[in-house]
mmCIF file with all atom_site columns, C-alpha atoms and ligand atoms in Angstrom:
data_model
loop_
_atom_site.group_PDB
_atom_site.id
_atom_site.type_symbol
_atom_site.label_atom_id
_atom_site.label_alt_id
_atom_site.label_comp_id
_atom_site.label_asym_id
_atom_site.label_entity_id
_atom_site.label_seq_id
_atom_site.pdbx_PDB_ins_code
_atom_site.Cartn_x
_atom_site.Cartn_y
_atom_site.Cartn_z
_atom_site.occupancy
_atom_site.B_iso_or_equiv
_atom_site.pdbx_formal_charge
_atom_site.auth_seq_id
_atom_site.auth_comp_id
_atom_site.auth_asym_id
_atom_site.auth_atom_id
_atom_site.pdbx_PDB_model_num
ATOM   1   C CA . MET L 1 1   ? 17.213 -15.751 -10.767 1.00 0.00 ? 121 MET L CA 1
ATOM   2   C CA . GLU L 1 2   ? 14.852 -12.536 -9.482  1.00 0.00 ? 122 GLU L CA 1
ATOM   3   C CA . LYS L 1 3   ? 14.107 -10.283 -12.231 1.00 0.00 ? 123 LYS L CA 1
ATOM   4   C CA . ILE L 1 4   ? 16.165 -6.627  -11.286 1.00 0.00 ? 124 ILE L CA 1
ATOM   5   C CA . TYR L 1 5   ? 13.869 -3.361  -11.896 1.00 0.00 ? 125 TYR L CA 1
ATOM   6   C CA . GLN L 1 6   ? 13.978 -0.245  -11.375 1.00 0.00 ? 126 GLN L CA 1
ATOM   7   C CA . ILE L 1 7   ? 11.196 3.162   -9.684  1.00 0.00 ? 127 ILE L CA 1
ATOM   8   C CA . ALA L 1 8   ? 12.314 6.334   -11.223 1.00 0.00 ? 128 ALA L CA 1
ATOM   9   C CA . ILE L 1 9   ? 11.228 9.180   -8.676  1.00 0.00 ? 129 ILE L CA 1
ATOM   10  C CA . ASP L 1 10  ? 11.401 12.382  -10.098 1.00 0.00 ? 130 ASP L CA 1
ATOM   11  C CA . GLY L 1 11  ? 10.438 15.468  -8.876  1.00 0.00 ? 131 GLY L CA 1
ATOM   12  C CA . PRO L 1 12  ? 10.777 19.292  -7.263  1.00 0.00 ? 132 PRO L CA 1
ATOM   13  C CA . ALA L 1 13  ? 11.937 19.956  -4.158  1.00 0.00 ? 133 ALA L CA 1
ATOM   14  C CA . GLY L 1 14  ? 9.803  19.292  -1.090  1.00 0.00 ? 134 GLY L CA 1
ATOM   15  C CA . SER L 1 15  ? 7.647  16.898  -3.701  1.00 0.00 ? 135 SER L CA 1
ATOM   16  C CA . GLY L 1 16  ? 8.202  14.034  -0.892  1.00 0.00 ? 136 GLY L CA 1
ATOM   17  C CA . LYS L 1 17  ? 10.211 12.205  -3.044  1.00 0.00 ? 137 LYS L CA 1
ATOM   18  C CA . SER L 1 18  ? 13.152 10.880  -0.457  1.00 0.00 ? 138 SER L CA 1
ATOM   19  C CA . THR L 1 19  ? 10.131 9.987   2.373   1.00 0.00 ? 139 THR L CA 1
ATOM   20  C CA . ILE L 1 20  ? 8.329  8.249   -0.668  1.00 0.00 ? 140 ILE L CA 1
ATOM   21  C CA . ALA L 1 21  ? 10.990 6.521   -2.280  1.00 0.00 ? 141 ALA L CA 1
ATOM   22  C CA . LYS L 1 22  ? 12.654 5.151   1.182   1.00 0.00 ? 142 LYS L CA 1
ATOM   23  C CA . ALA L 1 23  ? 9.429  3.798   1.786   1.00 0.00 ? 143 ALA L CA 1
ATOM   24  C CA . LEU L 1 24  ? 8.638  2.420   -1.051  1.00 0.00 ? 144 LEU L CA 1
ATOM   25  C CA . ALA L 1 25  ? 12.174 0.411   -0.773  1.00 0.00 ? 145 ALA L CA 1
ATOM   26  C CA . LYS L 1 26  ? 11.453 -0.299  2.595   1.00 0.00 ? 146 LYS L CA 1
ATOM   27  C CA . GLU L 1 27  ? 8.697  -2.493  1.691   1.00 0.00 ? 147 GLU L CA 1
ATOM   28  C CA . LEU L 1 28  ? 9.449  -3.831  -1.254  1.00 0.00 ? 148 LEU L CA 1
ATOM   29  C CA . ASP L 1 29  ? 12.890 -5.085  0.046   1.00 0.00 ? 149 ASP L CA 1
ATOM   30  C CA . ILE L 1 30  ? 14.818 -2.904  -2.296  1.00 0.00 ? 150 ILE L CA 1
ATOM   31  C CA . ASP L 1 31  ? 18.373 -0.089  -2.264  1.00 0.00 ? 151 ASP L CA 1
ATOM   32  C CA . TYR L 1 32  ? 17.291 3.013   -1.872  1.00 0.00 ? 152 TYR L CA 1
ATOM   33  C CA . ILE L 1 33  ? 19.783 5.739   -3.961  1.00 0.00 ? 153 ILE L CA 1
ATOM   34  C CA . ASP L 1 34  ? 19.271 9.418   -3.003  1.00 0.00 ? 154 ASP L CA 1
ATOM   35  C CA . THR L 1 35  ? 20.631 10.769  -6.028  1.00 0.00 ? 155 THR L CA 1
ATOM   36  C CA . GLY L 1 36  ? 20.244 14.181  -4.412  1.00 0.00 ? 156 GLY L CA 1
ATOM   37  C CA . ALA L 1 37  ? 22.708 13.440  -1.507  1.00 0.00 ? 157 ALA L CA 1
ATOM   38  C CA . MET L 1 38  ? 24.966 12.841  -4.817  1.00 0.00 ? 158 MET L CA 1
ATOM   39  C CA . TYR L 1 39  ? 25.563 16.343  -6.009  1.00 0.00 ? 159 TYR L CA 1
ATOM   40  C CA . ARG L 1 40  ? 24.835 17.790  -1.956  1.00 0.00 ? 160 ARG L CA 1
ATOM   41  C CA . ALA L 1 41  ? 27.930 15.437  -1.448  1.00 0.00 ? 161 ALA L CA 1
ATOM   42  C CA . PHE L 1 42  ? 29.834 16.938  -3.740  1.00 0.00 ? 162 PHE L CA 1
ATOM   43  C CA . GLY L 1 43  ? 28.544 20.632  -3.510  1.00 0.00 ? 163 GLY L CA 1
ATOM   44  C CA . TYR L 1 44  ? 30.394 20.290  -0.167  1.00 0.00 ? 164 TYR L CA 1
ATOM   45  C CA . LYS L 1 45  ? 33.712 18.793  -0.900  1.00 0.00 ? 165 LYS L CA 1
ATOM   46  C CA . ILE L 1 46  ? 32.871 22.217  -3.880  1.00 0.00 ? 166 ILE L CA 1
ATOM   47  C CA . ARG L 1 47  ? 33.178 23.771  -0.759  1.00 0.00 ? 167 ARG L CA 1
ATOM   48  C CA . GLU L 1 48  ? 35.577 22.743  1.859   1.00 0.00 ? 168 GLU L CA 1
ATOM   49  C CA . LYS L 1 49  ? 38.121 22.042  -0.602  1.00 0.00 ? 169 LYS L CA 1
ATOM   50  C CA . GLY L 1 50  ? 37.376 26.096  -2.213  1.00 0.00 ? 170 GLY L CA 1
ATOM   51  C CA . ILE L 1 51  ? 37.367 24.688  -6.060  1.00 0.00 ? 171 ILE L CA 1
ATOM   52  C CA . ASP L 1 52  ? 35.936 27.468  -8.609  1.00 0.00 ? 172 ASP L CA 1
ATOM   53  C CA . MET L 1 53  ? 33.538 25.127  -10.028 1.00 0.00 ? 173 MET L CA 1
ATOM   54  C CA . HIS L 1 54  ? 33.230 26.969  -13.105 1.00 0.00 ? 174 HIS L CA 1
ATOM   55  C CA . ASN L 1 55  ? 37.421 26.523  -14.130 1.00 0.00 ? 175 ASN L CA 1
ATOM   56  C CA . PRO L 1 56  ? 37.701 23.199  -16.251 1.00 0.00 ? 176 PRO L CA 1
ATOM   57  C CA . ALA L 1 57  ? 40.618 22.445  -14.890 1.00 0.00 ? 177 ALA L CA 1
ATOM   58  C CA . GLU L 1 58  ? 40.009 22.574  -11.818 1.00 0.00 ? 178 GLU L CA 1
ATOM   59  C CA . LEU L 1 59  ? 36.433 21.323  -11.637 1.00 0.00 ? 179 LEU L CA 1
ATOM   60  C CA . ARG L 1 60  ? 38.188 18.332  -13.963 1.00 0.00 ? 180 ARG L CA 1
ATOM   61  C CA . GLU L 1 61  ? 40.395 17.892  -11.488 1.00 0.00 ? 181 GLU L CA 1
ATOM   62  C CA . LEU L 1 62  ? 38.305 17.153  -7.970  1.00 0.00 ? 182 LEU L CA 1
ATOM   63  C CA . LEU L 1 63  ? 35.864 14.875  -10.289 1.00 0.00 ? 183 LEU L CA 1
ATOM   64  C CA . ASP L 1 64  ? 38.495 13.024  -11.597 1.00 0.00 ? 184 ASP L CA 1
ATOM   65  C CA . SER L 1 65  ? 39.450 12.842  -7.070  1.00 0.00 ? 185 SER L CA 1
ATOM   66  C CA . THR L 1 66  ? 36.083 11.772  -6.095  1.00 0.00 ? 186 THR L CA 1
ATOM   67  C CA . ASP L 1 67  ? 34.440 8.998   -5.013  1.00 0.00 ? 187 ASP L CA 1
ATOM   68  C CA . ILE L 1 68  ? 30.319 9.060   -3.432  1.00 0.00 ? 188 ILE L CA 1
ATOM   69  C CA . ASP L 1 69  ? 28.886 5.812   -2.353  1.00 0.00 ? 189 ASP L CA 1
ATOM   70  C CA . PHE L 1 70  ? 25.912 4.763   -0.526  1.00 0.00 ? 190 PHE L CA 1
ATOM   71  C CA . ASP L 1 71  ? 26.206 2.008   2.667   1.00 0.00 ? 191 ASP L CA 1
ATOM   72  C CA . HIS L 1 72  ? 23.252 1.714   4.422   1.00 0.00 ? 192 HIS L CA 1
ATOM   73  C CA . GLY L 1 73  ? 21.891 4.825   4.186   1.00 0.00 ? 193 GLY L CA 1
ATOM   74  C CA . LYS L 1 74  ? 24.588 6.749   4.520   1.00 0.00 ? 194 LYS L CA 1
ATOM   75  C CA . THR L 1 75  ? 26.625 9.043   2.443   1.00 0.00 ? 195 THR L CA 1
ATOM   76  C CA . LEU L 1 76  ? 30.463 8.696   1.930   1.00 0.00 ? 196 LEU L CA 1
ATOM   77  C CA . LEU L 1 77  ? 31.863 11.066  0.146   1.00 0.00 ? 197 LEU L CA 1
ATOM   78  C CA . ASP L 1 78  ? 35.423 9.111   -0.520  1.00 0.00 ? 198 ASP L CA 1
ATOM   79  C CA . GLY L 1 79  ? 34.330 6.726   2.107   1.00 0.00 ? 199 GLY L CA 1
ATOM   80  C CA . THR L 1 80  ? 33.682 9.817   4.681   1.00 0.00 ? 200 THR L CA 1
ATOM   81  C CA . ASP L 1 81  ? 30.007 9.551   6.224   1.00 0.00 ? 201 ASP L CA 1
ATOM   82  C CA . VAL L 1 82  ? 28.942 13.250  5.252   1.00 0.00 ? 202 VAL L CA 1
ATOM   83  C CA . SER L 1 83  ? 25.364 12.403  5.695   1.00 0.00 ? 203 SER L CA 1
ATOM   84  C CA . GLY L 1 84  ? 24.851 14.990  8.439   1.00 0.00 ? 204 GLY L CA 1
ATOM   85  C CA . LEU L 1 85  ? 26.953 18.031  6.734   1.00 0.00 ? 205 LEU L CA 1
ATOM   86  C CA . ILE L 1 86  ? 25.360 19.018  3.079   1.00 0.00 ? 206 ILE L CA 1
ATOM   87  C CA . ARG L 1 87  ? 21.291 19.521  4.220   1.00 0.00 ? 207 ARG L CA 1
ATOM   88  C CA . THR L 1 88  ? 21.666 23.349  5.413   1.00 0.00 ? 208 THR L CA 1
ATOM   89  C CA . PRO L 1 89  ? 20.325 25.284  3.268   1.00 0.00 ? 209 PRO L CA 1
ATOM   90  C CA . GLU L 1 90  ? 24.340 26.712  2.140   1.00 0.00 ? 210 GLU L CA 1
ATOM   91  C CA . VAL L 1 91  ? 24.698 23.629  0.057   1.00 0.00 ? 211 VAL L CA 1
ATOM   92  C CA . SER L 1 92  ? 21.708 22.857  -1.132  1.00 0.00 ? 212 SER L CA 1
ATOM   93  C CA . MET L 1 93  ? 21.947 25.936  -3.525  1.00 0.00 ? 213 MET L CA 1
ATOM   94  C CA . LEU L 1 94  ? 25.714 24.982  -4.728  1.00 0.00 ? 214 LEU L CA 1
ATOM   95  C CA . ALA L 1 95  ? 24.471 21.498  -4.908  1.00 0.00 ? 215 ALA L CA 1
ATOM   96  C CA . SER L 1 96  ? 22.155 23.342  -7.266  1.00 0.00 ? 216 SER L CA 1
ATOM   97  C CA . ASP L 1 97  ? 24.950 25.402  -8.810  1.00 0.00 ? 217 ASP L CA 1
ATOM   98  C CA . CYS L 1 98  ? 26.403 22.255  -9.706  1.00 0.00 ? 218 CYS L CA 1
ATOM   99  C CA . SER L 1 99  ? 24.046 20.157  -11.162 1.00 0.00 ? 219 SER L CA 1
ATOM   100 C CA . ALA L 1 100 ? 24.019 22.275  -13.692 1.00 0.00 ? 220 ALA L CA 1
ATOM   101 C CA . ILE L 1 101 ? 27.229 21.709  -15.301 1.00 0.00 ? 221 ILE L CA 1
ATOM   102 C CA . ALA L 1 102 ? 27.616 18.958  -17.927 1.00 0.00 ? 222 ALA L CA 1
ATOM   103 C CA . GLU L 1 103 ? 30.969 17.467  -16.519 1.00 0.00 ? 223 GLU L CA 1
ATOM   104 C CA . VAL L 1 104 ? 29.426 16.858  -12.852 1.00 0.00 ? 224 VAL L CA 1
ATOM   105 C CA . ARG L 1 105 ? 26.234 15.685  -14.243 1.00 0.00 ? 225 ARG L CA 1
ATOM   106 C CA . GLN L 1 106 ? 28.160 12.950  -16.372 1.00 0.00 ? 226 GLN L CA 1
ATOM   107 C CA . LYS L 1 107 ? 30.335 11.354  -13.580 1.00 0.00 ? 227 LYS L CA 1
ATOM   108 C CA . LEU L 1 108 ? 27.680 11.398  -10.998 1.00 0.00 ? 228 LEU L CA 1
ATOM   109 C CA . VAL L 1 109 ? 24.496 9.572   -14.036 1.00 0.00 ? 229 VAL L CA 1
ATOM   110 C CA . LYS L 1 110 ? 27.704 6.940   -14.848 1.00 0.00 ? 230 LYS L CA 1
ATOM   111 C CA . LEU L 1 111 ? 27.816 6.236   -10.747 1.00 0.00 ? 231 LEU L CA 1
ATOM   112 C CA . GLN L 1 112 ? 23.951 6.004   -10.613 1.00 0.00 ? 232 GLN L CA 1
ATOM   113 C CA . GLN L 1 113 ? 23.064 3.887   -13.373 1.00 0.00 ? 233 GLN L CA 1
ATOM   114 C CA . ALA L 1 114 ? 26.533 1.244   -12.371 1.00 0.00 ? 234 ALA L CA 1
ATOM   115 C CA . MET L 1 115 ? 24.236 1.535   -8.355  1.00 0.00 ? 235 MET L CA 1
ATOM   116 C CA . GLY L 1 116 ? 21.344 0.384   -10.343 1.00 0.00 ? 236 GLY L CA 1
ATOM   117 C CA . GLU L 1 117 ? 22.445 -2.103  -13.145 1.00 0.00 ? 237 GLU L CA 1
ATOM   118 C CA . THR L 1 118 ? 23.485 -5.212  -10.941 1.00 0.00 ? 238 THR L CA 1
ATOM   119 C CA . LYS L 1 119 ? 20.455 -5.207  -8.412  1.00 0.00 ? 239 LYS L CA 1
ATOM   120 C CA . SER L 1 120 ? 16.795 -3.740  -7.912  1.00 0.00 ? 240 SER L CA 1
ATOM   121 C CA . VAL L 1 121 ? 16.711 -0.080  -6.602  1.00 0.00 ? 241 VAL L CA 1
ATOM   122 C CA . VAL L 1 122 ? 14.344 2.961   -6.102  1.00 0.00 ? 242 VAL L CA 1
ATOM   123 C CA . MET L 1 123 ? 15.872 6.362   -6.969  1.00 0.00 ? 243 MET L CA 1
ATOM   124 C CA . ASP L 1 124 ? 15.081 9.528   -6.665  1.00 0.00 ? 244 ASP L CA 1
ATOM   125 C CA . GLY L 1 125 ? 16.149 13.244  -8.301  1.00 0.00 ? 245 GLY L CA 1
ATOM   126 C CA . ARG L 1 126 ? 15.427 15.070  -10.693 1.00 0.00 ? 246 ARG L CA 1
ATOM   127 C CA . ASP L 1 127 ? 16.338 13.336  -13.895 1.00 0.00 ? 247 ASP L CA 1
ATOM   128 C CA . ILE L 1 128 ? 15.662 9.679   -13.320 1.00 0.00 ? 248 ILE L CA 1
ATOM   129 C CA . GLY L 1 129 ? 13.470 8.700   -16.115 1.00 0.00 ? 249 GLY L CA 1
ATOM   130 C CA . THR L 1 130 ? 14.424 10.780  -18.251 1.00 0.00 ? 250 THR L CA 1
ATOM   131 C CA . VAL L 1 131 ? 17.985 10.143  -18.518 1.00 0.00 ? 251 VAL L CA 1
ATOM   132 C CA . VAL L 1 132 ? 19.835 7.789   -16.007 1.00 0.00 ? 252 VAL L CA 1
ATOM   133 C CA . PHE L 1 133 ? 17.158 5.049   -16.321 1.00 0.00 ? 253 PHE L CA 1
ATOM   134 C CA . PRO L 1 134 ? 14.797 6.686   -19.574 1.00 0.00 ? 254 PRO L CA 1
ATOM   135 C CA . ASN L 1 135 ? 13.645 1.876   -19.770 1.00 0.00 ? 255 ASN L CA 1
ATOM   136 C CA . ALA L 1 136 ? 12.719 2.049   -16.319 1.00 0.00 ? 256 ALA L CA 1
ATOM   137 C CA . GLN L 1 137 ? 9.410  -0.265  -14.999 1.00 0.00 ? 257 GLN L CA 1
ATOM   138 C CA . TYR L 1 138 ? 7.966  2.698   -13.153 1.00 0.00 ? 258 TYR L CA 1
ATOM   139 C CA . LYS L 1 139 ? 8.436  5.843   -13.277 1.00 0.00 ? 259 LYS L CA 1
ATOM   140 C CA . PHE L 1 140 ? 6.242  8.560   -11.508 1.00 0.00 ? 260 PHE L CA 1
ATOM   141 C CA . PHE L 1 141 ? 6.106  12.454  -11.160 1.00 0.00 ? 261 PHE L CA 1
ATOM   142 C CA . LEU L 1 142 ? 5.464  14.126  -7.211  1.00 0.00 ? 262 LEU L CA 1
ATOM   143 C CA . THR L 1 143 ? 4.682  17.985  -7.557  1.00 0.00 ? 263 THR L CA 1
ATOM   144 C CA . ALA L 1 144 ? 2.622  20.028  -4.702  1.00 0.00 ? 264 ALA L CA 1
ATOM   145 C CA . SER L 1 145 ? 2.336  23.151  -4.355  1.00 0.00 ? 265 SER L CA 1
ATOM   146 C CA . SER L 1 146 ? 5.460  25.309  -3.482  1.00 0.00 ? 266 SER L CA 1
ATOM   147 C CA . GLU L 1 147 ? 3.752  26.427  -0.173  1.00 0.00 ? 267 GLU L CA 1
ATOM   148 C CA . GLU L 1 148 ? 3.095  22.751  0.594   1.00 0.00 ? 268 GLU L CA 1
ATOM   149 C CA . ARG L 1 149 ? 6.252  21.782  -0.311  1.00 0.00 ? 269 ARG L CA 1
ATOM   150 C CA . ALA L 1 150 ? 8.124  25.028  1.992   1.00 0.00 ? 270 ALA L CA 1
ATOM   151 C CA . ARG L 1 151 ? 6.328  23.875  4.694   1.00 0.00 ? 271 ARG L CA 1
ATOM   152 C CA . ARG L 1 152 ? 7.670  20.180  4.589   1.00 0.00 ? 272 ARG L CA 1
ATOM   153 C CA . ARG L 1 153 ? 11.562 21.298  4.703   1.00 0.00 ? 273 ARG L CA 1
ATOM   154 C CA . PHE L 1 154 ? 10.832 23.748  7.257   1.00 0.00 ? 274 PHE L CA 1
ATOM   155 C CA . ALA L 1 155 ? 9.756  20.979  9.440   1.00 0.00 ? 275 ALA L CA 1
ATOM   156 C CA . GLU L 1 156 ? 12.596 18.995  8.543   1.00 0.00 ? 276 GLU L CA 1
ATOM   157 C CA . LEU L 1 157 ? 15.116 22.173  9.173   1.00 0.00 ? 277 LEU L CA 1
ATOM   158 C CA . THR L 1 158 ? 13.337 23.041  12.070  1.00 0.00 ? 278 THR L CA 1
ATOM   159 C CA . ALA L 1 159 ? 12.952 19.408  13.882  1.00 0.00 ? 279 ALA L CA 1
ATOM   160 C CA . LYS L 1 160 ? 16.602 19.728  12.865  1.00 0.00 ? 280 LYS L CA 1
ATOM   161 C CA . GLY L 1 161 ? 17.455 22.482  15.256  1.00 0.00 ? 281 GLY L CA 1
ATOM   162 C CA . GLU L 1 162 ? 17.940 25.345  11.410  1.00 0.00 ? 282 GLU L CA 1
ATOM   163 C CA . LYS L 1 163 ? 17.600 28.670  12.722  1.00 0.00 ? 283 LYS L CA 1
ATOM   164 C CA . THR L 1 164 ? 15.684 29.544  9.437   1.00 0.00 ? 284 THR L CA 1
ATOM   165 C CA . THR L 1 165 ? 12.029 31.152  8.233   1.00 0.00 ? 285 THR L CA 1
ATOM   166 C CA . PHE L 1 166 ? 9.314  30.146  6.979   1.00 0.00 ? 286 PHE L CA 1
ATOM   167 C CA . GLU L 1 167 ? 9.739  33.027  5.137   1.00 0.00 ? 287 GLU L CA 1
ATOM   168 C CA . GLU L 1 168 ? 13.494 32.031  3.874   1.00 0.00 ? 288 GLU L CA 1
ATOM   169 C CA . VAL L 1 169 ? 12.157 28.154  3.165   1.00 0.00 ? 289 VAL L CA 1
ATOM   170 C CA . LEU L 1 170 ? 10.398 29.150  0.947   1.00 0.00 ? 290 LEU L CA 1
ATOM   171 C CA . GLU L 1 171 ? 12.575 32.195  -1.511  1.00 0.00 ? 291 GLU L CA 1
ATOM   172 C CA . ASP L 1 172 ? 15.592 29.281  -0.891  1.00 0.00 ? 292 ASP L CA 1
ATOM   173 C CA . MET L 1 173 ? 12.846 26.429  -2.847  1.00 0.00 ? 293 MET L CA 1
ATOM   174 C CA . VAL L 1 174 ? 12.030 28.706  -5.124  1.00 0.00 ? 294 VAL L CA 1
ATOM   175 C CA . LYS L 1 175 ? 15.161 29.658  -6.304  1.00 0.00 ? 295 LYS L CA 1
ATOM   176 C CA . ARG L 1 176 ? 16.262 26.245  -6.635  1.00 0.00 ? 296 ARG L CA 1
ATOM   177 C CA . ASP L 1 177 ? 13.219 25.067  -8.150  1.00 0.00 ? 297 ASP L CA 1
ATOM   178 C CA . THR L 1 178 ? 13.529 28.299  -11.412 1.00 0.00 ? 298 THR L CA 1
ATOM   179 C CA . GLN L 1 179 ? 17.533 26.857  -11.219 1.00 0.00 ? 299 GLN L CA 1
ATOM   180 C CA . ASP L 1 180 ? 16.831 23.336  -11.327 1.00 0.00 ? 300 ASP L CA 1
ATOM   181 C CA . THR L 1 181 ? 13.658 23.887  -14.715 1.00 0.00 ? 301 THR L CA 1
ATOM   182 C CA . THR L 1 182 ? 15.983 26.331  -16.937 1.00 0.00 ? 302 THR L CA 1
ATOM   183 C CA . ARG L 1 183 ? 18.958 24.392  -16.466 1.00 0.00 ? 303 ARG L CA 1
ATOM   184 C CA . LYS L 1 184 ? 20.800 24.045  -19.929 1.00 0.00 ? 304 LYS L CA 1
ATOM   185 C CA . VAL L 1 185 ? 21.516 20.469  -19.256 1.00 0.00 ? 305 VAL L CA 1
ATOM   186 C CA . THR L 1 186 ? 18.999 17.786  -18.608 1.00 0.00 ? 306 THR L CA 1
ATOM   187 C CA . PRO L 1 187 ? 16.721 20.255  -16.884 1.00 0.00 ? 307 PRO L CA 1
ATOM   188 C CA . LEU L 1 188 ? 14.156 19.403  -14.148 1.00 0.00 ? 308 LEU L CA 1
ATOM   189 C CA . ARG L 1 189 ? 11.614 17.733  -16.819 1.00 0.00 ? 309 ARG L CA 1
ATOM   190 C CA . LYS L 1 190 ? 7.858  14.777  -16.269 1.00 0.00 ? 310 LYS L CA 1
ATOM   191 C CA . ALA L 1 191 ? 9.296  11.621  -18.164 1.00 0.00 ? 311 ALA L CA 1
ATOM   192 C CA . ASP L 1 192 ? 6.617  11.698  -20.889 1.00 0.00 ? 312 ASP L CA 1
ATOM   193 C CA . ASP L 1 193 ? 5.515  7.811   -19.750 1.00 0.00 ? 313 ASP L CA 1
ATOM   194 C CA . ALA L 1 194 ? 5.805  9.113   -15.962 1.00 0.00 ? 314 ALA L CA 1
ATOM   195 C CA . LEU L 1 195 ? 2.728  9.144   -14.291 1.00 0.00 ? 315 LEU L CA 1
ATOM   196 C CA . GLU L 1 196 ? 2.304  12.372  -12.256 1.00 0.00 ? 316 GLU L CA 1
ATOM   197 C CA . VAL L 1 197 ? 1.508  12.658  -7.860  1.00 0.00 ? 317 VAL L CA 1
ATOM   198 C CA . ASP L 1 198 ? 0.550  16.054  -6.766  1.00 0.00 ? 318 ASP L CA 1
ATOM   199 C CA . THR L 1 199 ? 0.674  14.841  -2.992  1.00 0.00 ? 319 THR L CA 1
ATOM   200 C CA . THR L 1 200 ? -0.521 18.481  -1.817  1.00 0.00 ? 320 THR L CA 1
ATOM   201 C CA . SER L 1 201 ? -3.016 17.143  0.138   1.00 0.00 ? 321 SER L CA 1
ATOM   202 C CA . MET L 1 202 ? -1.750 13.399  0.242   1.00 0.00 ? 322 MET L CA 1
ATOM   203 C CA . ASN L 1 203 ? 0.178  11.978  3.633   1.00 0.00 ? 323 ASN L CA 1
ATOM   204 C CA . ILE L 1 204 ? 3.030  10.116  3.426   1.00 0.00 ? 324 ILE L CA 1
ATOM   205 C CA . GLU L 1 205 ? 0.494  6.171   3.668   1.00 0.00 ? 325 GLU L CA 1
ATOM   206 C CA . GLN L 1 206 ? -1.676 7.843   1.008   1.00 0.00 ? 326 GLN L CA 1
ATOM   207 C CA . VAL L 1 207 ? 1.338  7.956   -1.591  1.00 0.00 ? 327 VAL L CA 1
ATOM   208 C CA . THR L 1 208 ? 2.617  5.091   -0.817  1.00 0.00 ? 328 THR L CA 1
ATOM   209 C CA . ASP L 1 209 ? -0.249 2.971   -0.929  1.00 0.00 ? 329 ASP L CA 1
ATOM   210 C CA . PHE L 1 210 ? -1.000 4.629   -4.044  1.00 0.00 ? 330 PHE L CA 1
ATOM   211 C CA . ILE L 1 211 ? 2.499  3.981   -5.360  1.00 0.00 ? 331 ILE L CA 1
ATOM   212 C CA . LEU L 1 212 ? 2.622  0.561   -4.367  1.00 0.00 ? 332 LEU L CA 1
ATOM   213 C CA . SER L 1 213 ? -0.562 -0.216  -5.888  1.00 0.00 ? 333 SER L CA 1
ATOM   214 C CA . ARG L 1 214 ? 0.343  0.897   -9.367  1.00 0.00 ? 334 ARG L CA 1
ATOM   215 C CA . ILE L 1 215 ? 4.026  -1.737  -9.407  1.00 0.00 ? 335 ILE L CA 1
ATOM   216 C CA . GLY L 1 216 ? 1.343  -4.417  -8.422  1.00 0.00 ? 336 GLY L CA 1
HETATM 217 O O1 . LIG U 2 .   ? 16.965 16.652  -4.236  1.00 0.00 ? 239 LIG U O1 1
HETATM 218 P P1 . LIG U 2 .   ? 17.842 17.225  -3.549  1.00 0.00 ? 239 LIG U P1 1
HETATM 219 O O2 . LIG U 2 .   ? 16.803 18.646  -2.848  1.00 0.00 ? 239 LIG U O2 1
HETATM 220 O O3 . LIG U 2 .   ? 18.527 16.709  -1.928  1.00 0.00 ? 239 LIG U O3 1
HETATM 221 O O4 . LIG U 2 .   ? 18.835 17.691  -5.005  1.00 0.00 ? 239 LIG U O4 1
HETATM 222 C C1 . LIG U 2 .   ? 19.717 18.911  -4.611  1.00 0.00 ? 239 LIG U C1 1
HETATM 223 C C2 . LIG U 2 .   ? 19.641 19.697  -5.606  1.00 0.00 ? 239 LIG U C2 1
HETATM 224 O O5 . LIG U 2 .   ? 20.429 18.395  -6.663  1.00 0.00 ? 239 LIG U O5 1
HETATM 225 C C3 . LIG U 2 .   ? 18.753 19.611  -6.915  1.00 0.00 ? 239 LIG U C3 1
HETATM 226 O O6 . LIG U 2 .   ? 18.438 21.413  -6.413  1.00 0.00 ? 239 LIG U O6 1
HETATM 227 C C4 . LIG U 2 .   ? 19.288 19.519  -8.470  1.00 0.00 ? 239 LIG U C4 1
HETATM 228 C C5 . LIG U 2 .   ? 20.443 18.705  -8.372  1.00 0.00 ? 239 LIG U C5 1
HETATM 229 N N1 . LIG U 2 .   ? 19.403 16.949  -8.341  1.00 0.00 ? 239 LIG U N1 1
HETATM 230 C C6 . LIG U 2 .   ? 20.002 17.400  -10.378 1.00 0.00 ? 239 LIG U C6 1
HETATM 231 O O7 . LIG U 2 .   ? 19.878 17.710  -10.840 1.00 0.00 ? 239 LIG U O7 1
HETATM 232 N N2 . LIG U 2 .   ? 19.777 15.816  -10.766 1.00 0.00 ? 239 LIG U N2 1
HETATM 233 C C7 . LIG U 2 .   ? 19.357 15.003  -9.202  1.00 0.00 ? 239 LIG U C7 1
HETATM 234 N N3 . LIG U 2 .   ? 18.874 13.502  -10.040 1.00 0.00 ? 239 LIG U N3 1
HETATM 235 C C8 . LIG U 2 .   ? 19.468 15.252  -7.951  1.00 0.00 ? 239 LIG U C8 1
HETATM 236 C C9 . LIG U 2 .   ? 19.560 15.981  -6.965  1.00 0.00 ? 239 LIG U C9 1
#
């Protein structure tokens, strides 16, 4: 039987996690799990249902009736493809807000662990190497300067036709970083045994090749 392994890719918004994780998954022919998309899908559902996420009873009911899964790169929220609806700046902030709530993390972490238990995966997020798969065989922590990260996110958003400015994207990103690194429950942090890669002046191919050379 083939050996199952996990590759954990953590880092702040715009550090290149999802682009690199996708490239690795393709190269290694394993599944890619975008855990940020799961927090985004849940944040989106909170808004759609008009739920107060800080009301424990309402939140519990919503969590109990929510299923998030992936199918060929699409994010499925209760069976419906929401991939095209969860990348807006508003949903980014809602994802960051709901990801600070312990009950939300408990549920999504459990789903993520189940997804990576029976098959090899590359999973990206904020707590993969520290909480979801602390025993992952390979752990990387991607970073880049905030200006470079905002530049990448700005290019991504404008390519999709979103109306925004670089300054707005940078401001949102710094705010989200602060929220993600200072929250009480499992804040974004590099696992002690993760390899840090500063991608500020590296292109996608260089980062992918570097990581592949470490995986061997
Ligand atoms: O990676 P992303 O920008 O799509 O993530 C959206 C938000 O979800 C991010 O601001 C923090 C949260 N998140 C998290 O707390 N833990 C993860 N494993 C992934 C994302």
